[in-house]
Short mmCIF file of N, CA and C in Angstrom, two decimals:
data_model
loop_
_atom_site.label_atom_id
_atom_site.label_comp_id
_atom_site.label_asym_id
_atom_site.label_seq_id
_atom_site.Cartn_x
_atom_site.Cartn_y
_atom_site.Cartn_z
N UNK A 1 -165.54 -46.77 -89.62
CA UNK A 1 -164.28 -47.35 -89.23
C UNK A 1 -163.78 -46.74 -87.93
N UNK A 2 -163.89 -45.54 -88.10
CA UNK A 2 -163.59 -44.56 -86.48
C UNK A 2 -164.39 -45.41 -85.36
N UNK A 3 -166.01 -45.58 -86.02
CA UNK A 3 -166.30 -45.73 -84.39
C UNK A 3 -165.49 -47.36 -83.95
N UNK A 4 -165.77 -48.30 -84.96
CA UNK A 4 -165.24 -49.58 -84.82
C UNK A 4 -164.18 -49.52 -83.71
N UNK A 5 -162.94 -48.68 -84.22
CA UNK A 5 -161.67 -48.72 -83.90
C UNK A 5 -161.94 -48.30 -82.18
N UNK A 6 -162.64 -47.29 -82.45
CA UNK A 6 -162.96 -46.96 -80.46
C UNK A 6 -163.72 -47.80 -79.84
N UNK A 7 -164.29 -48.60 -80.63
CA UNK A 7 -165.37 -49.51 -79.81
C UNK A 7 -164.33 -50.72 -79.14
N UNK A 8 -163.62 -50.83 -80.34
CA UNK A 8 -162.20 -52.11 -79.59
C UNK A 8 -161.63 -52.00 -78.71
N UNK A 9 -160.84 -50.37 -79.11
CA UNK A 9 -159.56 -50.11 -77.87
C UNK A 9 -160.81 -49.69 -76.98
N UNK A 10 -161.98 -49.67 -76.34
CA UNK A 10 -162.84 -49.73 -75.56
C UNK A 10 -163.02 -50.58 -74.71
N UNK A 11 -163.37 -51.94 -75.36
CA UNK A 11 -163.07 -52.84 -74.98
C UNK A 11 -162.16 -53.50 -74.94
N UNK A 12 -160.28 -53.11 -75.30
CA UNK A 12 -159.05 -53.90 -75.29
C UNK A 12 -158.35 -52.88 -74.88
N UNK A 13 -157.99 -51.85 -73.71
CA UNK A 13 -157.68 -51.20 -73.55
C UNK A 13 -155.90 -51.22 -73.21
N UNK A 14 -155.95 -52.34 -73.14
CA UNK A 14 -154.57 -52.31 -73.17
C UNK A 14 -153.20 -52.08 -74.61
N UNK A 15 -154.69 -52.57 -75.72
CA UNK A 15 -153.65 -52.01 -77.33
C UNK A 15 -153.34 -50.87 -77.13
N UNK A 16 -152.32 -50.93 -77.65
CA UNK A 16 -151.43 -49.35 -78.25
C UNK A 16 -151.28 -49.24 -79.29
N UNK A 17 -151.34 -50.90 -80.25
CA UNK A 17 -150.86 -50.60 -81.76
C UNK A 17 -151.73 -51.71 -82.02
N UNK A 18 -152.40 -51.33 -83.47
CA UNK A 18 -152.86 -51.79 -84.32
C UNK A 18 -152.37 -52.24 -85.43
N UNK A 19 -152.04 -53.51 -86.00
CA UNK A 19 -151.60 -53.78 -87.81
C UNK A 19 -152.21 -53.39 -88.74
N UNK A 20 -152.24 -52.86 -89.59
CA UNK A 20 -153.12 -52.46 -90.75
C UNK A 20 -152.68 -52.84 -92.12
N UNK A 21 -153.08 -53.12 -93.46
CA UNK A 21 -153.21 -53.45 -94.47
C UNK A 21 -152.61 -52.29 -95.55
N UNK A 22 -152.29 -51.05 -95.37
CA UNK A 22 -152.03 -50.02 -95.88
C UNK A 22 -150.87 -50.78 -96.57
N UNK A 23 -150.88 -50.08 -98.05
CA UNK A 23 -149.63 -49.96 -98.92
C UNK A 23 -149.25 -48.21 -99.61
N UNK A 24 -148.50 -48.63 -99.97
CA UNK A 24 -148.22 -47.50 -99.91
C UNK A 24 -148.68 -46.81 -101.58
N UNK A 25 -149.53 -47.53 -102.37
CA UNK A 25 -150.02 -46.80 -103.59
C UNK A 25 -151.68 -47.15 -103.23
N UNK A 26 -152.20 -47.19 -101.85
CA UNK A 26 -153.20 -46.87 -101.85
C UNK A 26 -153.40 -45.14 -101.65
N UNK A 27 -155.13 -45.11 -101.55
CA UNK A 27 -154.60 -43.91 -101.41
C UNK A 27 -154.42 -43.20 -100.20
N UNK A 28 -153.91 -42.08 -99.99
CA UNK A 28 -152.79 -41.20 -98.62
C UNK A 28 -152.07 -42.63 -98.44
N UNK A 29 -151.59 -43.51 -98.64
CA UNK A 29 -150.38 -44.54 -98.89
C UNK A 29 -148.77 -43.44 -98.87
N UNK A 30 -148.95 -42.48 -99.45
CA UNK A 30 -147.76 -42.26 -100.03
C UNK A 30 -147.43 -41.19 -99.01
N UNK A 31 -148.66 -40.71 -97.71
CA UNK A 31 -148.35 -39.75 -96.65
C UNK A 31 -148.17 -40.34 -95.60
N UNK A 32 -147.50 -41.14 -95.86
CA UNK A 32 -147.26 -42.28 -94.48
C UNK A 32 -145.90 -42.47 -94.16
N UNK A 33 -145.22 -42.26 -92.78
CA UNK A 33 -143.59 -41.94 -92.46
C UNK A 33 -143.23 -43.58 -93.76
N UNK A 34 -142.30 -43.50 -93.68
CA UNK A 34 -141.48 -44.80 -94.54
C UNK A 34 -140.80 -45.21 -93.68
N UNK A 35 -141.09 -45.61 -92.06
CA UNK A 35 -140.62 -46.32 -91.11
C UNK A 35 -141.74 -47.59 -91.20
N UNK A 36 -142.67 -47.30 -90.88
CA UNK A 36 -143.64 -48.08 -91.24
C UNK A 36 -144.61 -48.26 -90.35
N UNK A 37 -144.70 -47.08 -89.02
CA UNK A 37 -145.66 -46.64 -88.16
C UNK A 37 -145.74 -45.28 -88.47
N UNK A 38 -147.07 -45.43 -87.79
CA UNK A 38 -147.66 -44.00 -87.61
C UNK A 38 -148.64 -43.84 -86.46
N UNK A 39 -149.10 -42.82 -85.66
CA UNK A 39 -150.31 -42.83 -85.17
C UNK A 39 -151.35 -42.19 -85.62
N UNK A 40 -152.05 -42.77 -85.24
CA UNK A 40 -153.54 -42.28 -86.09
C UNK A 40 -153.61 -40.50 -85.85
N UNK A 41 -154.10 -40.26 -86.91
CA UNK A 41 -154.27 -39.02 -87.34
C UNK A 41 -155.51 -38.15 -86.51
N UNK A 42 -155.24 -37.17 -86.32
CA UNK A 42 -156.45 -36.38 -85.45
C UNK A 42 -158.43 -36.84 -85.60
N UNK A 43 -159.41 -36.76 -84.54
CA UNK A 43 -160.11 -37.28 -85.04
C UNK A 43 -160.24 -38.65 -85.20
N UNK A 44 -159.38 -39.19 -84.92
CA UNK A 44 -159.45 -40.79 -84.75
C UNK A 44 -158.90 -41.02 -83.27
N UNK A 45 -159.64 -42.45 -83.00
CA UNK A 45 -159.06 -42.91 -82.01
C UNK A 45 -157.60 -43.26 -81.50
N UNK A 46 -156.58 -42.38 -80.44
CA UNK A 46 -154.96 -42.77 -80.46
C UNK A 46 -154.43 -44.25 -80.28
N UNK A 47 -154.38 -44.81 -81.22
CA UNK A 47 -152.92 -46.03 -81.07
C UNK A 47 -151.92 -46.38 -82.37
N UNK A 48 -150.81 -46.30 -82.43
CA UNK A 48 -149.75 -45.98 -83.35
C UNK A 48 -150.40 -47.41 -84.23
N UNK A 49 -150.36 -46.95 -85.44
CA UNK A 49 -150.96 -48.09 -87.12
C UNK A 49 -149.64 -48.51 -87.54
N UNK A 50 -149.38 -49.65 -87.21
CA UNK A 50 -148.68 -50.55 -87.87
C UNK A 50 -148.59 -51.03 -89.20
N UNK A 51 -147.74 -50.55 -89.99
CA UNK A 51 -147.97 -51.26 -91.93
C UNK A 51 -146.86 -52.14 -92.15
N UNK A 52 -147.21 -53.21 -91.85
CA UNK A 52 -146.17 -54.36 -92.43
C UNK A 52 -146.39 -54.53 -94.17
N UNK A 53 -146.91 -54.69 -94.51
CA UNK A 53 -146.61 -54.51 -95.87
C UNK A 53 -146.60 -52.97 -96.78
N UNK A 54 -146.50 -51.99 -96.33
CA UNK A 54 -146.56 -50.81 -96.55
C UNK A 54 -145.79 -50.37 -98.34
N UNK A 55 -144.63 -50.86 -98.19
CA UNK A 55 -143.78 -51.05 -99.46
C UNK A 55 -143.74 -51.98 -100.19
N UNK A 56 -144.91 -53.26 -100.15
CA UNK A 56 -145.28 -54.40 -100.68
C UNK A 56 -146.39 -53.42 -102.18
N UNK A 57 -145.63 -54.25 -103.60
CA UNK A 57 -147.22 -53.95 -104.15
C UNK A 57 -147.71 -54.92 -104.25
N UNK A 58 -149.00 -54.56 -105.54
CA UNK A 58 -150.31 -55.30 -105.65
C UNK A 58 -149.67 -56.73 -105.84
N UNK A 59 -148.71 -57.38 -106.97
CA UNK A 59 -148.61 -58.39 -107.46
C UNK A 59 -147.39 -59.49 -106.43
N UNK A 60 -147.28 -58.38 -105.17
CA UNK A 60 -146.95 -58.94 -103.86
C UNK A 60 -147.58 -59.44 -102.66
N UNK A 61 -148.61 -58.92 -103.00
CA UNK A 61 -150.01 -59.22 -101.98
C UNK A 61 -151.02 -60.56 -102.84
N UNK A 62 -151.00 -60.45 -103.53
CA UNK A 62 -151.11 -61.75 -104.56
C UNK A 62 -150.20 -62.83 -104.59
N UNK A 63 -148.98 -62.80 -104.91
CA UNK A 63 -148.13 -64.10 -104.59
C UNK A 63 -148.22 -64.28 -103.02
N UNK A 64 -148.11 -63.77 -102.21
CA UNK A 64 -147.87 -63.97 -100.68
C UNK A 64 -149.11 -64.71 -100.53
N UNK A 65 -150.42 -64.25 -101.03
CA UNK A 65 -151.51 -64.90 -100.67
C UNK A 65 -152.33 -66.34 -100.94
N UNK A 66 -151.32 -66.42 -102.18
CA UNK A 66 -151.78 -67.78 -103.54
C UNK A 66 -150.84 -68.75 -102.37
N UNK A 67 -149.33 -68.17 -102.49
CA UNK A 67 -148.44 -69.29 -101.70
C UNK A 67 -148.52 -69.74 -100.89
N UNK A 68 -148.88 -69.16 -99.38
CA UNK A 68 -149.92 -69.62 -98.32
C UNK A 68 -151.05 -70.45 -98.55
N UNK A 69 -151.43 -70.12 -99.53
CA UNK A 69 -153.36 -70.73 -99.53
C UNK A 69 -153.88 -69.86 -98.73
N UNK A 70 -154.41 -68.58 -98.51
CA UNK A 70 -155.18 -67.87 -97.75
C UNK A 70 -156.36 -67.62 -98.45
N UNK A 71 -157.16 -68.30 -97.79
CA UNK A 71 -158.89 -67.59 -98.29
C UNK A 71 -158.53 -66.77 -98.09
N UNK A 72 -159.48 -65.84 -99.40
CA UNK A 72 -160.20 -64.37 -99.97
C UNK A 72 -161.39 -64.31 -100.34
N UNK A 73 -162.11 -63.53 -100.55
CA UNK A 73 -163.01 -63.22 -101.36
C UNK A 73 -163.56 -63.61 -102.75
N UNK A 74 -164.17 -64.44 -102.72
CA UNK A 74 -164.31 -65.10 -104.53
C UNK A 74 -164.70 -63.78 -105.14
N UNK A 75 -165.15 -62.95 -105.32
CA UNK A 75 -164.97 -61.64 -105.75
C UNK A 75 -163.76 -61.56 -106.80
N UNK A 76 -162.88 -62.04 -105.81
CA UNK A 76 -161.32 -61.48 -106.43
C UNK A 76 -161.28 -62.43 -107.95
N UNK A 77 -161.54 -63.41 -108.39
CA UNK A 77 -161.87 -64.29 -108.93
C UNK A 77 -162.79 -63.74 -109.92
N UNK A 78 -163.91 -63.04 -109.84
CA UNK A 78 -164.40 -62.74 -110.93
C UNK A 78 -164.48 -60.89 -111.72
N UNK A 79 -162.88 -60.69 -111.40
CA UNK A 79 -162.25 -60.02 -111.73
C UNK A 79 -162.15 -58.29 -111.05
N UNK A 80 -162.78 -58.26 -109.87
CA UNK A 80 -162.34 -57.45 -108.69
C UNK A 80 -161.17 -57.33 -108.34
N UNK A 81 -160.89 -56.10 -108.22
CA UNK A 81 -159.50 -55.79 -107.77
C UNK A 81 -158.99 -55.15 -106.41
N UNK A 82 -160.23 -54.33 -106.20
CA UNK A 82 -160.55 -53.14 -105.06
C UNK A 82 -161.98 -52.91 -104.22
N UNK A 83 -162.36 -53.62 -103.26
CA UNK A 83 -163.46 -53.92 -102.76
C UNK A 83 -163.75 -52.44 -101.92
N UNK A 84 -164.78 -51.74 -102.44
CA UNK A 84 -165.48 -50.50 -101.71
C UNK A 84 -167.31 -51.44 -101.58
N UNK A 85 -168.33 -50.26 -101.70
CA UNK A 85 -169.39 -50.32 -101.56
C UNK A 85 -170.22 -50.99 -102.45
N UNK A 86 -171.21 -51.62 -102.14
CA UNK A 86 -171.98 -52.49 -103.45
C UNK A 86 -172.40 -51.70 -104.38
N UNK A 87 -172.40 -50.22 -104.04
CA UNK A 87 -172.63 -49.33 -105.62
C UNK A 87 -171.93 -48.89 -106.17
N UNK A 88 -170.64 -48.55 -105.93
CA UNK A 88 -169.41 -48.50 -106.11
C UNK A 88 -168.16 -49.26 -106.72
N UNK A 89 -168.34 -50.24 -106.62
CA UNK A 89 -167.78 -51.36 -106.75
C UNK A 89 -167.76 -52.06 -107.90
N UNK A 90 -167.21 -52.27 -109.14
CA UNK A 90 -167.42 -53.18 -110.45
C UNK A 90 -166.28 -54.20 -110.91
N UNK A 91 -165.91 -55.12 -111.59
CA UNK A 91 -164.76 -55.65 -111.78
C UNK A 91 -163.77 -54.76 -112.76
N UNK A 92 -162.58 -55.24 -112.50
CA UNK A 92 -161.81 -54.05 -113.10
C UNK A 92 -161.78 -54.28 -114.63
N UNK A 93 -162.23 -53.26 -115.13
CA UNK A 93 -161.92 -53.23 -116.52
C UNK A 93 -160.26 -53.65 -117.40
N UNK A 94 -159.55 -53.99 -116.73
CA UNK A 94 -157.87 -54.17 -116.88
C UNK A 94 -157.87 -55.44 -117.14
N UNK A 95 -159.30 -56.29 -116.35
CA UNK A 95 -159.02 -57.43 -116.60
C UNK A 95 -160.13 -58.28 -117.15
N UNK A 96 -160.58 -57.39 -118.32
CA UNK A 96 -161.73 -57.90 -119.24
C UNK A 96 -161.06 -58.84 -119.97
N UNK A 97 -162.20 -59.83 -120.21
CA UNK A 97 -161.64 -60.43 -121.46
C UNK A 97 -161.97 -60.40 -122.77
N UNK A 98 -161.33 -59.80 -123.36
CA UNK A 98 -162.65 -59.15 -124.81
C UNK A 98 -162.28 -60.89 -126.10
N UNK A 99 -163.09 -59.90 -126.09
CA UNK A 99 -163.76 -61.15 -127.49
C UNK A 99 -164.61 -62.82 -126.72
N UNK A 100 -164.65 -62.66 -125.26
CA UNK A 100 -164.88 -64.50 -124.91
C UNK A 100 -166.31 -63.78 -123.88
N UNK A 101 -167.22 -64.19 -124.20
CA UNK A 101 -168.29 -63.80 -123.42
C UNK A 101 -168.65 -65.26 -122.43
N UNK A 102 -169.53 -65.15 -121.86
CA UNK A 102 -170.40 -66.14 -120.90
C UNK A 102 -171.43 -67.06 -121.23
N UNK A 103 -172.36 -67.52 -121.50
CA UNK A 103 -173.40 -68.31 -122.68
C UNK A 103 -174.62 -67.24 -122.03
N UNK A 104 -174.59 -66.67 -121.34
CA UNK A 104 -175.95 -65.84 -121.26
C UNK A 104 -175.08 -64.05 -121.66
N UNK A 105 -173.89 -64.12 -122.58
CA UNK A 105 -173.19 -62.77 -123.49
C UNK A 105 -172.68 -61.67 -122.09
N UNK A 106 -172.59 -62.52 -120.73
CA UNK A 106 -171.97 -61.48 -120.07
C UNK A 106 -170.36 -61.77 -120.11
N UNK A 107 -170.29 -60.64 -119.48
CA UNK A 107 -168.36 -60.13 -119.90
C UNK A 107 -167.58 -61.12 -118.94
N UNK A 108 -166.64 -61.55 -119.85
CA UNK A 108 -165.78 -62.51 -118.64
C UNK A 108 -164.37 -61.43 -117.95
N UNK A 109 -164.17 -62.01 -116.93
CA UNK A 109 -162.80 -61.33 -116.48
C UNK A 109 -161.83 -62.27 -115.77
N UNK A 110 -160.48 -61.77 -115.90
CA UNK A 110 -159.65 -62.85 -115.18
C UNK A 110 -159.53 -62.28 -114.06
N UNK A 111 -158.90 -63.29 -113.31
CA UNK A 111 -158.78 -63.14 -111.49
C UNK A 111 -157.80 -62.02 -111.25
N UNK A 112 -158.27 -61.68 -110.22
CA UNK A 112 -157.27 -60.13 -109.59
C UNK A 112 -156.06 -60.60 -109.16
N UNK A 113 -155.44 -61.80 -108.90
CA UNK A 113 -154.28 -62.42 -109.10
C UNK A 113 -153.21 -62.02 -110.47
N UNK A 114 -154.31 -61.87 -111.42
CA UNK A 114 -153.32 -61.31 -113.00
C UNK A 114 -152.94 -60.07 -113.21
N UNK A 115 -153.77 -59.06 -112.07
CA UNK A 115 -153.42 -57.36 -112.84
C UNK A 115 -151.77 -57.08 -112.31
N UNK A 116 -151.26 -56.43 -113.36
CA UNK A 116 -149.80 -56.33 -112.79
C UNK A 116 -149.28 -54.75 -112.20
N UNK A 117 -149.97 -53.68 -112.62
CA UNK A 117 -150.00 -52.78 -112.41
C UNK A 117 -150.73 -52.44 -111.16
N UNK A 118 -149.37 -51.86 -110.34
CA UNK A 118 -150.35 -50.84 -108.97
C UNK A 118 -151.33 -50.05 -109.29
N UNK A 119 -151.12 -49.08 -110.21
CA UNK A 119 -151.57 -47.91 -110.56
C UNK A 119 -153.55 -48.28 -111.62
N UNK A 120 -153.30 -49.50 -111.50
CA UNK A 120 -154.69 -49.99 -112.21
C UNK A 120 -155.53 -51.15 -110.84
N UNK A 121 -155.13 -51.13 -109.88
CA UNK A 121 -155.75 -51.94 -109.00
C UNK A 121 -157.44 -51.44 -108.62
N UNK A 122 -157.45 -50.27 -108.81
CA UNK A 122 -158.43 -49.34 -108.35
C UNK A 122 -159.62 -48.67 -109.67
N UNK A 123 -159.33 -49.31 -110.97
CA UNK A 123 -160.29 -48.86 -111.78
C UNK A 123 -161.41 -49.44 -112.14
N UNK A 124 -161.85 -50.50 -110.77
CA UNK A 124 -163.18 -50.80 -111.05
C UNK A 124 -163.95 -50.25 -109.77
N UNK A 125 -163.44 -49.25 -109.61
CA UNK A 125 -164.11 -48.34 -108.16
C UNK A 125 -164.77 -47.03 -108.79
N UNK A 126 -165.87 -46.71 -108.82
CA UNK A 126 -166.41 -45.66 -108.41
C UNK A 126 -166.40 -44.45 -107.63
N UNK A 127 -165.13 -43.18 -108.39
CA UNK A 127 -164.63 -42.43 -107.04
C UNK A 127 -165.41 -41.41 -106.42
#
């Protein structure tokens, strides 16, 4: 992600600020001013990170996204909550569906649209 970010303001040298996706119950979410900038932290490339939704939670980033119509990830759909690495990565257990299997007995899950809890967005990650 570091080099990405230098490869841009490399080639866009005129940014100073970047938008970013950060909320604030991700994680270091909660070491972030509550203005709703910051600049990047040492070790990274300098231009102040913008968090417009910073104080938005999970089941806010979900309605905002359904109401629009914004493509996502069909992922999210088969019960993903928190997208890391392909080994890492499983559907969240929060949103099993027990007792209703698949016709070949795999596990069903509902869409990441249903989890209501911040604090469970992240338990189909591998830490």
């Amino acid at each position: 992600m570091k080099e990405a970010f230098a490869q841009y303001l490399a080639r866009n040298s005129g940014v100073e600020a970047i938008f970013v996706g950060t909320r604030r119950t991700d994680p270091h979410g909660g070491m972030l001013s509550g203005e709703g900038f910051d600049v990047t932290d040492g070790g990274w490339p300098r231009f102040m990170r913008v968090h417009p939704v910073i104080e938005w939670h999970y089941v806010e980033v979900w309605a905002f996204l359904r109401h629009l119509k914004i493509p996502y990830c069909e992922l999210y759909d088969q019960g993903y909550t928190s997208l890391g690495g392909t080994n890492d990565t499983h559907p969240n257990p929060a949103l099993r569906v027990e007792g209703e299997e698949g016709p070949n007995r795999e596990v069903k899950y509902r869409p990441a649209y249903e989890l209501e809890e911040d604090r469970e967005e992240r338990l189909g990650r591998d830490w």
